[in-house]
Amino acid sequence: MTPEELLDAYEEMVLIRRTEKAAHDLFMSGLVKGTTHLAAGHEAVAVGASSAMRPDDYVFATYRGHHHALARGATPEECLAELMSRATGLCQAKGGSMHLTKATNGMLGSYAIVGAHLPMAAGAAWSAKLRGSGQVAVAFFGDGATNIGAFHEALNLAAVWSLPVLFVCENNLYMEYTPIEAVTAVPNPAADRAAGYNMPADIIDGNDVVVVHETVARAVERARKGEGPTLIEAQTYRHFGHSRADPAKYRPADEVERWMKHDPLDVARARLEALGVPPETVADRDHRAAATVDAAIAAAKNAPEPVPALAFTDVWADGGAAWRT
Amino acid sequence: MADVTKEKFTYRDAVAEGIAREMRRDPSVVCLGEDIGAAEGVFKTTVGLFKEFGPARVWDTPISEQAIVGAAMGAAMTGMRPIAEIMFSDFLACCWDYLANEIPKARYMTGGQVTVPLVVRTANGGGLGFGAQHSQAVENWAFAIPGLKIVAPSTPSDVVGLMAAAIRSDDPVVFFEHKALLAGSGTRPPEGHLIELGQASVVREGTDVTVVALASTVSLSLKAADQLAGEGISVEVIDLRCLIPLDMRTVLSSIERTSRLVVVEENPYQGGWGGTVVSVVADEGFELLDAPIKRVAGANVPLPFADSLEAEVIPTVGKVTEAIRRLSAY
């Protein structure tokens, strides 16, 4: 990454961090209902990967997916408006926190049934292959998804059909509240399974945006050349709990401390410093991202609620919901 | 050129023909499923497709129902019109997440950002002695899910016409091919034959009792109507052809004339689609009725293996005849 690219990536990560903090605060104050699964701590995976992709590549994410929507160009305002049930939300307030989608940018959805989107990503990659478009599909998922059948079915199909797809595991060490190692037969829940599907796998520092970018860039290149799928296990950590107001007390203090000292924003800042980017330049980006998110919060708060008729739109492609004559 | 007047055109031929016609006119139509390529399908419903369109458009898959339907969904969201085969409809349970949670909800929960134009084809129903895990009529499973269109044709010609509409539909369609009908034959429809989804067909006109049927129960009902004509009972038989959209207008308009309704469905009475048909009639057509409504449906048991036992629990001509006779005497 060039210093300018890294600076842009840093700003995007700050934007995500601040949006997630806002989502948390708005949830605690009752303005966001239902649930949230925050990705603070996972920013480098989304931004590093996205910056290595073409604008027309496809992304499929999970219910912990705010960072992927933002990294693919959704604005903090449309994301927060969605979380706050506003008509201006990304999905017109019909999806919510777990289903952020920005289809115009190839971000084809956030799915809340664990593992379900891996076969979809394989299918989007199959479609790209059939159309000869050169596009690549990337599925992001958590460590918990590696024990569900759809993960294994998707990896096998992708390998057998040599599909241009990347499977990127955000291994944050916990499947919800349980340590992943306690419920998984292998130490590296994603990467250790790749051999079973004759698929190359990388285990990387998911908190270093440059490492993520370079790893994904290589995998994307392989995929575009027709050399098939790659599995990437990016090790990272949640700054918040699993969902809602979970304080994550099940995580040992020394582990939390160790990971908090390896914050993806700090890692990126250190890299920028090493490249000679002046601290004021970095601080400018911090301020710009903060201002964007502050304005997004205000705009989302002031946005209108959806009109009731919206409950009966878009079941079908004709825009309606009619099921009988 | 085959002599069409003498040609035997079976329901299974019609499936392959319906798919082939659409594949010829639209390059975005592709097929995937188990044994559908060189093997031409375990039910021989994809005969000729691999030969004509090759491996680039007819893809053999592993036994991986989630991967098959999930991949079809991803492809449908990105410009293709995939046709996924799930060999037996019982196996839909292996990929039910996609039919219940993913495919029917994607458009709605994204605020209309995506469409999922795919067809899931599957061999449905009993009558062939395959036992409890390969014989169920499960169209009511799909009927429980808002967001899926449901087709279940009863004749070869309808298979072709409805297949065309299903593949061209921008909405997801579950296409039930009834196993007991596969060997039956009929007329080959002309090129361009298209039957809009959601249009029931009055397959026999009558004045005394309306029978609403679907797929396998259409021929049972027609046989029952033939028998009862000799007893002076005039039976109108409606083939719904689709469950979603559900053509209630045709049903209600028939009851206006007959004032009596029998619904014949192979799926279980418990949760069967007939319950919804009946509830609409009770709500909107109560004053048209001169008698209670009868449902002849699958029994609330798993399907047994022996022919004699299976006949006990699925609709038969005898059960339909009996129900109509009682109703007309009411």
PDB file of N, CA, C and O in Angstrom, chain A residues 252-306:
ATOM      1  N   PRO A 252     -10.829 -13.698  29.516  1.00  0.00           N
ATOM      2  CA  PRO A 252      -9.853 -13.398  30.566  1.00  0.00           C
ATOM      3  C   PRO A 252      -9.255 -11.995  30.402  1.00  0.00           C
ATOM      4  O   PRO A 252      -8.993 -11.549  29.275  1.00  0.00           O
ATOM      5  N   ALA A 253      -9.005 -11.323  31.528  1.00  0.00           N
ATOM      6  CA  ALA A 253      -8.529  -9.934  31.498  1.00  0.00           C
ATOM      7  C   ALA A 253      -7.205  -9.790  30.762  1.00  0.00           C
ATOM      8  O   ALA A 253      -7.010  -8.838  29.994  1.00  0.00           O
ATOM      9  N   ASP A 254      -6.294 -10.745  30.962  1.00  0.00           N
ATOM     10  CA  ASP A 254      -4.981 -10.605  30.320  1.00  0.00           C
ATOM     11  C   ASP A 254      -5.092 -10.753  28.802  1.00  0.00           C
ATOM     12  O   ASP A 254      -4.387 -10.089  28.045  1.00  0.00           O
ATOM     13  N   GLU A 255      -6.035 -11.590  28.382  1.00  0.00           N
ATOM     14  CA  GLU A 255      -6.259 -11.757  26.940  1.00  0.00           C
ATOM     15  C   GLU A 255      -6.821 -10.459  26.344  1.00  0.00           C
ATOM     16  O   GLU A 255      -6.351  -9.993  25.302  1.00  0.00           O
ATOM     17  N   VAL A 256      -7.795  -9.888  27.029  1.00  0.00           N
ATOM     18  CA  VAL A 256      -8.392  -8.642  26.548  1.00  0.00           C
ATOM     19  C   VAL A 256      -7.310  -7.561  26.458  1.00  0.00           C
ATOM     20  O   VAL A 256      -7.185  -6.859  25.440  1.00  0.00           O
ATOM     21  N   GLU A 257      -6.495  -7.482  27.499  1.00  0.00           N
ATOM     22  CA  GLU A 257      -5.452  -6.447  27.543  1.00  0.00           C
ATOM     23  C   GLU A 257      -4.468  -6.616  26.380  1.00  0.00           C
ATOM     24  O   GLU A 257      -4.102  -5.650  25.706  1.00  0.00           O
ATOM     25  N   ARG A 258      -4.078  -7.867  26.171  1.00  0.00           N
ATOM     26  CA  ARG A 258      -3.106  -8.150  25.106  1.00  0.00           C
ATOM     27  C   ARG A 258      -3.671  -7.695  23.748  1.00  0.00           C
ATOM     28  O   ARG A 258      -2.981  -7.046  22.968  1.00  0.00           O
ATOM     29  N   TRP A 259      -4.921  -8.014  23.501  1.00  0.00           N
ATOM     30  CA  TRP A 259      -5.508  -7.657  22.206  1.00  0.00           C
ATOM     31  C   TRP A 259      -5.786  -6.158  22.103  1.00  0.00           C
ATOM     32  O   TRP A 259      -5.651  -5.575  21.018  1.00  0.00           O
ATOM     33  N   MET A 260      -6.170  -5.534  23.201  1.00  0.00           N
ATOM     34  CA  MET A 260      -6.439  -4.089  23.133  1.00  0.00           C
ATOM     35  C   MET A 260      -5.148  -3.320  22.817  1.00  0.00           C
ATOM     36  O   MET A 260      -5.195  -2.239  22.225  1.00  0.00           O
ATOM     37  N   LYS A 261      -4.025  -3.915  23.228  1.00  0.00           N
ATOM     38  CA  LYS A 261      -2.741  -3.271  22.896  1.00  0.00           C
ATOM     39  C   LYS A 261      -2.367  -3.489  21.436  1.00  0.00           C
ATOM     40  O   LYS A 261      -1.385  -2.926  20.950  1.00  0.00           O
ATOM     41  N   HIS A 262      -3.127  -4.372  20.780  1.00  0.00           N
ATOM     42  CA  HIS A 262      -2.865  -4.649  19.367  1.00  0.00           C
ATOM     43  C   HIS A 262      -4.063  -4.176  18.539  1.00  0.00           C
ATOM     44  O   HIS A 262      -4.573  -4.873  17.674  1.00  0.00           O
ATOM     45  N   ASP A 263      -4.447  -2.961  18.850  1.00  0.00           N
ATOM     46  CA  ASP A 263      -5.607  -2.348  18.184  1.00  0.00           C
ATOM     47  C   ASP A 263      -5.265  -2.064  16.715  1.00  0.00           C
ATOM     48  O   ASP A 263      -4.198  -1.502  16.431  1.00  0.00           O
ATOM     49  N   PRO A 264      -6.142  -2.428  15.793  1.00  0.00           N
ATOM     50  CA  PRO A 264      -5.841  -2.202  14.366  1.00  0.00           C
ATOM     51  C   PRO A 264      -5.570  -0.731  14.016  1.00  0.00           C
ATOM     52  O   PRO A 264      -4.794  -0.443  13.104  1.00  0.00           O
ATOM     53  N   LEU A 265      -6.183   0.191  14.767  1.00  0.00           N
ATOM     54  CA  LEU A 265      -5.914   1.614  14.494  1.00  0.00           C
ATOM     55  C   LEU A 265      -4.497   1.974  14.911  1.00  0.00           C
ATOM     56  O   LEU A 265      -3.793   2.713  14.217  1.00  0.00           O
ATOM     57  N   ASP A 266      -4.057   1.442  16.066  1.00  0.00           N
ATOM     58  CA  ASP A 266      -2.682   1.700  16.524  1.00  0.00           C
ATOM     59  C   ASP A 266      -1.665   1.103  15.547  1.00  0.00           C
ATOM     60  O   ASP A 266      -0.641   1.720  15.232  1.00  0.00           O
ATOM     61  N   VAL A 267      -1.977  -0.106  15.078  1.00  0.00           N
ATOM     62  CA  VAL A 267      -1.055  -0.771  14.151  1.00  0.00           C
ATOM     63  C   VAL A 267      -0.909   0.083  12.884  1.00  0.00           C
ATOM     64  O   VAL A 267       0.202   0.304  12.391  1.00  0.00           O
ATOM     65  N   ALA A 268      -2.032   0.579  12.385  1.00  0.00           N
ATOM     66  CA  ALA A 268      -1.988   1.394  11.161  1.00  0.00           C
ATOM     67  C   ALA A 268      -1.252   2.711  11.405  1.00  0.00           C
ATOM     68  O   ALA A 268      -0.466   3.170  10.572  1.00  0.00           O
ATOM     69  N   ARG A 269      -1.512   3.311  12.592  1.00  0.00           N
ATOM     70  CA  ARG A 269      -0.824   4.579  12.915  1.00  0.00           C
ATOM     71  C   ARG A 269       0.688   4.396  12.966  1.00  0.00           C
ATOM     72  O   ARG A 269       1.454   5.221  12.461  1.00  0.00           O
ATOM     73  N   ALA A 270       1.102   3.261  13.565  1.00  0.00           N
ATOM     74  CA  ALA A 270       2.547   2.988  13.646  1.00  0.00           C
ATOM     75  C   ALA A 270       3.144   2.832  12.247  1.00  0.00           C
ATOM     76  O   ALA A 270       4.252   3.308  11.966  1.00  0.00           O
ATOM     77  N   ARG A 271       2.395   2.184  11.386  1.00  0.00           N
ATOM     78  CA  ARG A 271       2.887   2.007  10.008  1.00  0.00           C
ATOM     79  C   ARG A 271       2.974   3.355   9.283  1.00  0.00           C
ATOM     80  O   ARG A 271       3.915   3.618   8.531  1.00  0.00           O
ATOM     81  N   LEU A 272       1.972   4.220   9.525  1.00  0.00           N
ATOM     82  CA  LEU A 272       1.994   5.544   8.892  1.00  0.00           C
ATOM     83  C   LEU A 272       3.187   6.350   9.372  1.00  0.00           C
ATOM     84  O   LEU A 272       3.871   7.025   8.589  1.00  0.00           O
ATOM     85  N   GLU A 273       3.446   6.247  10.669  1.00  0.00           N
ATOM     86  CA  GLU A 273       4.591   6.967  11.243  1.00  0.00           C
ATOM     87  C   GLU A 273       5.889   6.478  10.624  1.00  0.00           C
ATOM     88  O   GLU A 273       6.760   7.271  10.245  1.00  0.00           O
ATOM     89  N   ALA A 274       5.985   5.138  10.513  1.00  0.00           N
ATOM     90  CA  ALA A 274       7.197   4.550   9.931  1.00  0.00           C
ATOM     91  C   ALA A 274       7.395   4.994   8.485  1.00  0.00           C
ATOM     92  O   ALA A 274       8.518   5.077   7.999  1.00  0.00           O
ATOM     93  N   LEU A 275       6.283   5.279   7.790  1.00  0.00           N
ATOM     94  CA  LEU A 275       6.373   5.745   6.397  1.00  0.00           C
ATOM     95  C   LEU A 275       6.615   7.247   6.318  1.00  0.00           C
ATOM     96  O   LEU A 275       6.692   7.817   5.234  1.00  0.00           O
ATOM     97  N   GLY A 276       6.695   7.904   7.493  1.00  0.00           N
ATOM     98  CA  GLY A 276       6.995   9.327   7.510  1.00  0.00           C
ATOM     99  C   GLY A 276       5.787  10.223   7.310  1.00  0.00           C
ATOM    100  O   GLY A 276       5.930  11.403   6.991  1.00  0.00           O
ATOM    101  N   VAL A 277       4.594   9.674   7.470  1.00  0.00           N
ATOM    102  CA  VAL A 277       3.402  10.522   7.355  1.00  0.00           C
ATOM    103  C   VAL A 277       3.299  11.364   8.630  1.00  0.00           C
ATOM    104  O   VAL A 277       3.320  10.819   9.735  1.00  0.00           O
ATOM    105  N   PRO A 278       3.208  12.677   8.495  1.00  0.00           N
ATOM    106  CA  PRO A 278       3.215  13.539   9.682  1.00  0.00           C
ATOM    107  C   PRO A 278       2.004  13.279  10.576  1.00  0.00           C
ATOM    108  O   PRO A 278       0.905  13.033  10.056  1.00  0.00           O
ATOM    109  N   PRO A 279       2.186  13.343  11.883  1.00  0.00           N
ATOM    110  CA  PRO A 279       1.080  13.092  12.817  1.00  0.00           C
ATOM    111  C   PRO A 279      -0.103  14.028  12.579  1.00  0.00           C
ATOM    112  O   PRO A 279      -1.254  13.615  12.747  1.00  0.00           O
ATOM    113  N   GLU A 280       0.154  15.279  12.136  1.00  0.00           N
ATOM    114  CA  GLU A 280      -0.952  16.212  11.882  1.00  0.00           C
ATOM    115  C   GLU A 280      -1.839  15.713  10.743  1.00  0.00           C
ATOM    116  O   GLU A 280      -3.062  15.878  10.761  1.00  0.00           O
ATOM    117  N   THR A 281      -1.194  15.104   9.748  1.00  0.00           N
ATOM    118  CA  THR A 281      -1.962  14.572   8.617  1.00  0.00           C
ATOM    119  C   THR A 281      -2.889  13.465   9.092  1.00  0.00           C
ATOM    120  O   THR A 281      -4.056  13.381   8.693  1.00  0.00           O
ATOM    121  N   VAL A 282      -2.349  12.608   9.980  1.00  0.00           N
ATOM    122  CA  VAL A 282      -3.151  11.510  10.533  1.00  0.00           C
ATOM    123  C   VAL A 282      -4.296  12.101  11.368  1.00  0.00           C
ATOM    124  O   VAL A 282      -5.450  11.677  11.251  1.00  0.00           O
ATOM    125  N   ALA A 283      -3.959  13.112  12.180  1.00  0.00           N
ATOM    126  CA  ALA A 283      -4.973  13.726  13.053  1.00  0.00           C
ATOM    127  C   ALA A 283      -6.076  14.384  12.229  1.00  0.00           C
ATOM    128  O   ALA A 283      -7.260  14.334  12.601  1.00  0.00           O
ATOM    129  N   ASP A 284      -5.703  14.951  11.077  1.00  0.00           N
ATOM    130  CA  ASP A 284      -6.721  15.540  10.191  1.00  0.00           C
ATOM    131  C   ASP A 284      -7.740  14.499   9.770  1.00  0.00           C
ATOM    132  O   ASP A 284      -8.943  14.753   9.736  1.00  0.00           O
ATOM    133  N   ARG A 285      -7.228  13.314   9.448  1.00  0.00           N
ATOM    134  CA  ARG A 285      -8.128  12.227   9.028  1.00  0.00           C
ATOM    135  C   ARG A 285      -9.026  11.802  10.192  1.00  0.00           C
ATOM    136  O   ARG A 285     -10.198  11.510  10.012  1.00  0.00           O
ATOM    137  N   ASP A 286      -8.432  11.745  11.396  1.00  0.00           N
ATOM    138  CA  ASP A 286      -9.231  11.420  12.596  1.00  0.00           C
ATOM    139  C   ASP A 286     -10.386  12.394  12.727  1.00  0.00           C
ATOM    140  O   ASP A 286     -11.529  12.009  12.954  1.00  0.00           O
ATOM    141  N   HIS A 287     -10.068  13.677  12.585  1.00  0.00           N
ATOM    142  CA  HIS A 287     -11.086  14.703  12.768  1.00  0.00           C
ATOM    143  C   HIS A 287     -12.156  14.641  11.684  1.00  0.00           C
ATOM    144  O   HIS A 287     -13.336  14.793  11.952  1.00  0.00           O
ATOM    145  N   ARG A 288     -11.713  14.376  10.463  1.00  0.00           N
ATOM    146  CA  ARG A 288     -12.676  14.319   9.364  1.00  0.00           C
ATOM    147  C   ARG A 288     -13.654  13.158   9.565  1.00  0.00           C
ATOM    148  O   ARG A 288     -14.860  13.299   9.386  1.00  0.00           O
ATOM    149  N   ALA A 289     -13.115  12.004   9.973  1.00  0.00           N
ATOM    150  CA  ALA A 289     -13.975  10.832  10.196  1.00  0.00           C
ATOM    151  C   ALA A 289     -14.940  11.112  11.345  1.00  0.00           C
ATOM    152  O   ALA A 289     -16.135  10.790  11.266  1.00  0.00           O
ATOM    153  N   ALA A 290     -14.434  11.732  12.397  1.00  0.00           N
ATOM    154  CA  ALA A 290     -15.288  12.024  13.560  1.00  0.00           C
ATOM    155  C   ALA A 290     -16.413  12.970  13.165  1.00  0.00           C
ATOM    156  O   ALA A 290     -17.573  12.771  13.561  1.00  0.00           O
ATOM    157  N   ALA A 291     -16.078  13.968  12.359  1.00  0.00           N
ATOM    158  CA  ALA A 291     -17.097  14.939  11.941  1.00  0.00           C
ATOM    159  C   ALA A 291     -18.154  14.267  11.070  1.00  0.00           C
ATOM    160  O   ALA A 291     -19.354  14.535  11.191  1.00  0.00           O
ATOM    161  N   THR A 292     -17.704  13.372  10.199  1.00  0.00           N
ATOM    162  CA  THR A 292     -18.652  12.650   9.328  1.00  0.00           C
ATOM    163  C   THR A 292     -19.635  11.853  10.167  1.00  0.00           C
ATOM    164  O   THR A 292     -20.848  11.861   9.921  1.00  0.00           O
ATOM    165  N   VAL A 293     -19.105  11.152  11.172  1.00  0.00           N
ATOM    166  CA  VAL A 293     -19.992  10.299  11.987  1.00  0.00           C
ATOM    167  C   VAL A 293     -20.906  11.169  12.855  1.00  0.00           C
ATOM    168  O   VAL A 293     -22.097  10.854  13.007  1.00  0.00           O
ATOM    169  N   ASP A 294     -20.387  12.262  13.389  1.00  0.00           N
ATOM    170  CA  ASP A 294     -21.246  13.154  14.190  1.00  0.00           C
ATOM    171  C   ASP A 294     -22.404  13.691  13.345  1.00  0.00           C
ATOM    172  O   ASP A 294     -23.557  13.711  13.792  1.00  0.00           O
ATOM    173  N   ALA A 295     -22.083  14.078  12.117  1.00  0.00           N
ATOM    174  CA  ALA A 295     -23.141  14.582  11.226  1.00  0.00           C
ATOM    175  C   ALA A 295     -24.119  13.469  10.885  1.00  0.00           C
ATOM    176  O   ALA A 295     -25.339  13.700  10.780  1.00  0.00           O
ATOM    177  N   ALA A 296     -23.604  12.238  10.739  1.00  0.00           N
ATOM    178  CA  ALA A 296     -24.462  11.089  10.406  1.00  0.00           C
ATOM    179  C   ALA A 296     -25.442  10.812  11.536  1.00  0.00           C
ATOM    180  O   ALA A 296     -26.625  10.535  11.291  1.00  0.00           O
ATOM    181  N   ILE A 297     -24.963  10.905  12.756  1.00  0.00           N
ATOM    182  CA  ILE A 297     -25.835  10.654  13.917  1.00  0.00           C
ATOM    183  C   ILE A 297     -26.975  11.677  13.923  1.00  0.00           C
ATOM    184  O   ILE A 297     -28.148  11.321  14.061  1.00  0.00           O
ATOM    185  N   ALA A 298     -26.598  12.923  13.734  1.00  0.00           N
ATOM    186  CA  ALA A 298     -27.618  13.985  13.761  1.00  0.00           C
ATOM    187  C   ALA A 298     -28.627  13.801  12.631  1.00  0.00           C
ATOM    188  O   ALA A 298     -29.843  13.892  12.842  1.00  0.00           O
ATOM    189  N   ALA A 299     -28.116  13.496  11.440  1.00  0.00           N
ATOM    190  CA  ALA A 299     -29.014  13.340  10.287  1.00  0.00           C
ATOM    191  C   ALA A 299     -29.944  12.146  10.490  1.00  0.00           C
ATOM    192  O   ALA A 299     -31.144  12.221  10.183  1.00  0.00           O
ATOM    193  N   ALA A 300     -29.402  11.052  11.000  1.00  0.00           N
ATOM    194  CA  ALA A 300     -30.229   9.847  11.197  1.00  0.00           C
ATOM    195  C   ALA A 300     -31.306  10.112  12.243  1.00  0.00           C
ATOM    196  O   ALA A 300     -32.453   9.690  12.093  1.00  0.00           O
ATOM    197  N   LYS A 301     -30.928  10.826  13.285  1.00  0.00           N
ATOM    198  CA  LYS A 301     -31.921  11.142  14.328  1.00  0.00           C
ATOM    199  C   LYS A 301     -33.073  11.959  13.768  1.00  0.00           C
ATOM    200  O   LYS A 301     -34.216  11.794  14.173  1.00  0.00           O
ATOM    201  N   ASN A 302     -32.754  12.851  12.829  1.00  0.00           N
ATOM    202  CA  ASN A 302     -33.777  13.730  12.280  1.00  0.00           C
ATOM    203  C   ASN A 302     -34.543  13.125  11.096  1.00  0.00           C
ATOM    204  O   ASN A 302     -35.482  13.731  10.597  1.00  0.00           O
ATOM    205  N   ALA A 303     -34.118  11.947  10.658  1.00  0.00           N
ATOM    206  CA  ALA A 303     -34.749  11.348   9.473  1.00  0.00           C
ATOM    207  C   ALA A 303     -36.130  10.814   9.834  1.00  0.00           C
ATOM    208  O   ALA A 303     -36.389  10.449  10.979  1.00  0.00           O
ATOM    209  N   PRO A 304     -37.033  10.766   8.822  1.00  0.00           N
ATOM    210  CA  PRO A 304     -38.390  10.280   9.097  1.00  0.00           C
ATOM    211  C   PRO A 304     -38.457   8.773   9.296  1.00  0.00           C
ATOM    212  O   PRO A 304     -37.587   8.046   8.837  1.00  0.00           O
ATOM    213  N   GLU A 305     -39.503   8.338   9.991  1.00  0.00           N
ATOM    214  CA  GLU A 305     -39.781   6.912  10.130  1.00  0.00           C
ATOM    215  C   GLU A 305     -40.352   6.403   8.814  1.00  0.00           C
ATOM    216  O   GLU A 305     -40.886   7.184   8.021  1.00  0.00           O
ATOM    217  N   PRO A 306     -40.280   5.112   8.554  1.00  0.00           N
ATOM    218  CA  PRO A 306     -40.875   4.599   7.310  1.00  0.00           C
ATOM    219  C   PRO A 306     -42.392   4.719   7.333  1.00  0.00           C
ATOM    220  O   PRO A 306     -43.007   4.606   8.403  1.00  0.00           O
TER     221      PRO A 306
END
